[in-house]
Amino acid sequence: MPGLKHSAHVGYLFTDRPLRERIRAAADHGFGAVEHPAPYSVDAQEMAYWLKEAGIVYTQFGLHAGDVQLGEKGIAIFPERREEFRSSVGAGLDYAEAIGVRMVHVMAGVLPRSHRSRHHSDCYLENLAYAARQAETRGMTILIEAMSAGAVPNYFIETPDRAAEAAAETGYANVKLLFDVFHTASTGLDVGEQIRKHAARIAHVHIADYPNRHEPGSETLDFKAIYDTLWDIGYRGWLGCEYVPAGRTEEGLGWLNGMTTA
């Protein structure tokens, strides 16, 4: 298979140990990078030291996304939280610079369709454009990810098409897609077709099999075809391993044996 690189999502992998040890474990098991959506509980300088200690890089993370205990997954669509969002942009980009990250994910938010209005769409685009302007001055990329209704009910951006539309509507070239293989399959879309359709916008990729989100190659998706398609469109970025291990993470890493990492 093509030599694509793998990033361990340590919100899913090696979770039987503290975060610092997850990062070390990822490096010890051959991953070249790690990612986690919310690293802020660790001081940025401390995180930078952990990464250097493990000899690994951090690919991407998200802006502050609200209260996880309340089921919040982003605040960018809410007009009444505009100032909170804008404060999160500066804090997120500062943290990213401190640990060497070049891509920051803006999560939209969860809201039932019956409660949505044009104000939410307008606020989302304004906030994306604001984040893009701030990121552009630092040479950074803003990511948008579509999340399927089955996995994240009522998430504001459900398909790659909608994510790509939003990115284009901002008018900023540094707004790109975080393309998630599992969410795309969950929406009933053809993964390969969607990769080819959105090739120019894809800046990061998440992988997991479908339907149970376990190790790649353990369920229904053809990962050889997916890898070949990514290679064919010229994608040379990281593949974020955002899957739920069927057992202990280490016991399920055999799928990596057939992949050439870099």
PDB file of C-alpha atoms in Angstrom, residues 117-215:
ATOM      1  CA  SER A 117     -32.128  29.744  11.716  1.00  0.00           C
ATOM      2  CA  ARG A 118     -30.181  31.875   9.277  1.00  0.00           C
ATOM      3  CA  HIS A 119     -28.594  33.571  12.280  1.00  0.00           C
ATOM      4  CA  HIS A 120     -26.774  30.362  13.154  1.00  0.00           C
ATOM      5  CA  SER A 121     -25.460  29.889   9.610  1.00  0.00           C
ATOM      6  CA  ASP A 122     -24.386  33.523   9.370  1.00  0.00           C
ATOM      7  CA  CYS A 123     -22.664  33.382  12.752  1.00  0.00           C
ATOM      8  CA  TYR A 124     -20.851  30.183  11.782  1.00  0.00           C
ATOM      9  CA  LEU A 125     -19.484  31.671   8.571  1.00  0.00           C
ATOM     10  CA  GLU A 126     -18.482  34.904  10.305  1.00  0.00           C
ATOM     11  CA  ASN A 127     -16.667  32.958  13.002  1.00  0.00           C
ATOM     12  CA  LEU A 128     -14.931  30.718  10.464  1.00  0.00           C
ATOM     13  CA  ALA A 129     -13.768  33.763   8.540  1.00  0.00           C
ATOM     14  CA  TYR A 130     -12.522  35.386  11.742  1.00  0.00           C
ATOM     15  CA  ALA A 131     -10.582  32.240  12.679  1.00  0.00           C
ATOM     16  CA  ALA A 132      -9.196  31.985   9.140  1.00  0.00           C
ATOM     17  CA  ARG A 133      -7.938  35.580   9.224  1.00  0.00           C
ATOM     18  CA  GLN A 134      -6.208  35.037  12.543  1.00  0.00           C
ATOM     19  CA  ALA A 135      -4.715  31.729  11.399  1.00  0.00           C
ATOM     20  CA  GLU A 136      -3.581  33.184   8.071  1.00  0.00           C
ATOM     21  CA  THR A 137      -1.311  35.690   9.795  1.00  0.00           C
ATOM     22  CA  ARG A 138       0.487  32.765  11.442  1.00  0.00           C
ATOM     23  CA  GLY A 139       0.609  30.547   8.359  1.00  0.00           C
ATOM     24  CA  MET A 140      -1.904  28.113   9.853  1.00  0.00           C
ATOM     25  CA  THR A 141      -4.888  26.164   8.533  1.00  0.00           C
ATOM     26  CA  ILE A 142      -8.436  26.029   9.907  1.00  0.00           C
ATOM     27  CA  LEU A 143     -10.134  22.631   9.666  1.00  0.00           C
ATOM     28  CA  ILE A 144     -13.833  21.782   9.293  1.00  0.00           C
ATOM     29  CA  GLU A 145     -15.059  18.234   9.902  1.00  0.00           C
ATOM     30  CA  ALA A 146     -18.412  16.753   8.920  1.00  0.00           C
ATOM     31  CA  MET A 147     -19.889  14.467  11.576  1.00  0.00           C
ATOM     32  CA  SER A 148     -22.615  11.955  10.773  1.00  0.00           C
ATOM     33  CA  ALA A 149     -26.027  12.111  12.406  1.00  0.00           C
ATOM     34  CA  GLY A 150     -25.723   8.531  13.609  1.00  0.00           C
ATOM     35  CA  ALA A 151     -22.565   9.243  15.583  1.00  0.00           C
ATOM     36  CA  VAL A 152     -23.182  12.874  16.586  1.00  0.00           C
ATOM     37  CA  PRO A 153     -26.915  13.656  16.428  1.00  0.00           C
ATOM     38  CA  ASN A 154     -27.789  17.198  15.357  1.00  0.00           C
ATOM     39  CA  TYR A 155     -24.235  18.243  14.533  1.00  0.00           C
ATOM     40  CA  PHE A 156     -24.452  21.333  12.341  1.00  0.00           C
ATOM     41  CA  ILE A 157     -22.162  20.036   9.562  1.00  0.00           C
ATOM     42  CA  GLU A 158     -23.142  16.478   8.574  1.00  0.00           C
ATOM     43  CA  THR A 159     -21.578  15.843   5.152  1.00  0.00           C
ATOM     44  CA  PRO A 160     -18.330  16.610   3.312  1.00  0.00           C
ATOM     45  CA  ASP A 161     -20.370  18.602   0.774  1.00  0.00           C
ATOM     46  CA  ARG A 162     -21.673  20.927   3.468  1.00  0.00           C
ATOM     47  CA  ALA A 163     -18.221  21.280   5.004  1.00  0.00           C
ATOM     48  CA  ALA A 164     -16.744  22.140   1.610  1.00  0.00           C
ATOM     49  CA  GLU A 165     -19.513  24.664   0.940  1.00  0.00           C
ATOM     50  CA  ALA A 166     -18.864  26.391   4.250  1.00  0.00           C
ATOM     51  CA  ALA A 167     -15.125  26.478   3.591  1.00  0.00           C
ATOM     52  CA  ALA A 168     -15.680  28.027   0.172  1.00  0.00           C
ATOM     53  CA  GLU A 169     -18.189  30.555   1.503  1.00  0.00           C
ATOM     54  CA  THR A 170     -15.611  32.004   3.892  1.00  0.00           C
ATOM     55  CA  GLY A 171     -13.478  33.078   0.931  1.00  0.00           C
ATOM     56  CA  TYR A 172     -10.305  31.946   2.681  1.00  0.00           C
ATOM     57  CA  ALA A 173      -7.984  29.410   1.072  1.00  0.00           C
ATOM     58  CA  ASN A 174      -6.672  28.269   4.466  1.00  0.00           C
ATOM     59  CA  VAL A 175     -10.043  26.789   5.481  1.00  0.00           C
ATOM     60  CA  LYS A 176      -9.744  23.087   4.690  1.00  0.00           C
ATOM     61  CA  LEU A 177     -11.461  19.781   5.373  1.00  0.00           C
ATOM     62  CA  LEU A 178     -10.742  17.235   8.045  1.00  0.00           C
ATOM     63  CA  PHE A 179     -12.097  14.277   6.070  1.00  0.00           C
ATOM     64  CA  ASP A 180     -13.396  11.480   8.288  1.00  0.00           C
ATOM     65  CA  VAL A 181     -13.727   8.067   6.638  1.00  0.00           C
ATOM     66  CA  PHE A 182     -16.043   6.659   9.318  1.00  0.00           C
ATOM     67  CA  HIS A 183     -18.432   9.624   9.359  1.00  0.00           C
ATOM     68  CA  THR A 184     -18.576   9.631   5.558  1.00  0.00           C
ATOM     69  CA  ALA A 185     -19.454   5.937   5.438  1.00  0.00           C
ATOM     70  CA  SER A 186     -21.972   6.427   8.258  1.00  0.00           C
ATOM     71  CA  THR A 187     -23.797   8.991   6.138  1.00  0.00           C
ATOM     72  CA  GLY A 188     -24.201   6.387   3.394  1.00  0.00           C
ATOM     73  CA  LEU A 189     -21.778   8.079   1.017  1.00  0.00           C
ATOM     74  CA  ASP A 190     -19.119   6.381  -1.086  1.00  0.00           C
ATOM     75  CA  VAL A 191     -15.819   7.159   0.623  1.00  0.00           C
ATOM     76  CA  GLY A 192     -13.683   7.002  -2.507  1.00  0.00           C
ATOM     77  CA  GLU A 193     -16.037   9.245  -4.474  1.00  0.00           C
ATOM     78  CA  GLN A 194     -16.076  11.809  -1.688  1.00  0.00           C
ATOM     79  CA  ILE A 195     -12.290  11.821  -1.423  1.00  0.00           C
ATOM     80  CA  ARG A 196     -11.969  12.477  -5.150  1.00  0.00           C
ATOM     81  CA  LYS A 197     -14.713  15.109  -5.095  1.00  0.00           C
ATOM     82  CA  HIS A 198     -13.109  17.107  -2.296  1.00  0.00           C
ATOM     83  CA  ALA A 199      -9.451  16.392  -3.053  1.00  0.00           C
ATOM     84  CA  ALA A 200      -8.446  20.056  -3.281  1.00  0.00           C
ATOM     85  CA  ARG A 201      -9.789  20.850   0.201  1.00  0.00           C
ATOM     86  CA  ILE A 202      -8.623  17.816   2.214  1.00  0.00           C
ATOM     87  CA  ALA A 203      -5.891  18.752   4.701  1.00  0.00           C
ATOM     88  CA  HIS A 204      -6.245  15.966   7.277  1.00  0.00           C
ATOM     89  CA  VAL A 205      -7.886  12.531   7.358  1.00  0.00           C
ATOM     90  CA  HIS A 206      -9.375  10.389  10.126  1.00  0.00           C
ATOM     91  CA  ILE A 207      -9.704   6.645   9.692  1.00  0.00           C
ATOM     92  CA  ALA A 208     -11.822   3.960  11.367  1.00  0.00           C
ATOM     93  CA  ASP A 209     -13.812   1.064   9.997  1.00  0.00           C
ATOM     94  CA  TYR A 210     -17.589   0.955   9.712  1.00  0.00           C
ATOM     95  CA  PRO A 211     -20.071   0.304  11.330  1.00  0.00           C
ATOM     96  CA  ASN A 212     -18.521  -0.216  14.790  1.00  0.00           C
ATOM     97  CA  ARG A 213     -15.616   2.214  14.394  1.00  0.00           C
ATOM     98  CA  HIS A 214     -13.018  -0.449  15.143  1.00  0.00           C
ATOM     99  CA  GLU A 215      -9.563  -1.026  13.648  1.00  0.00           C
TER     100      GLU A 215
END
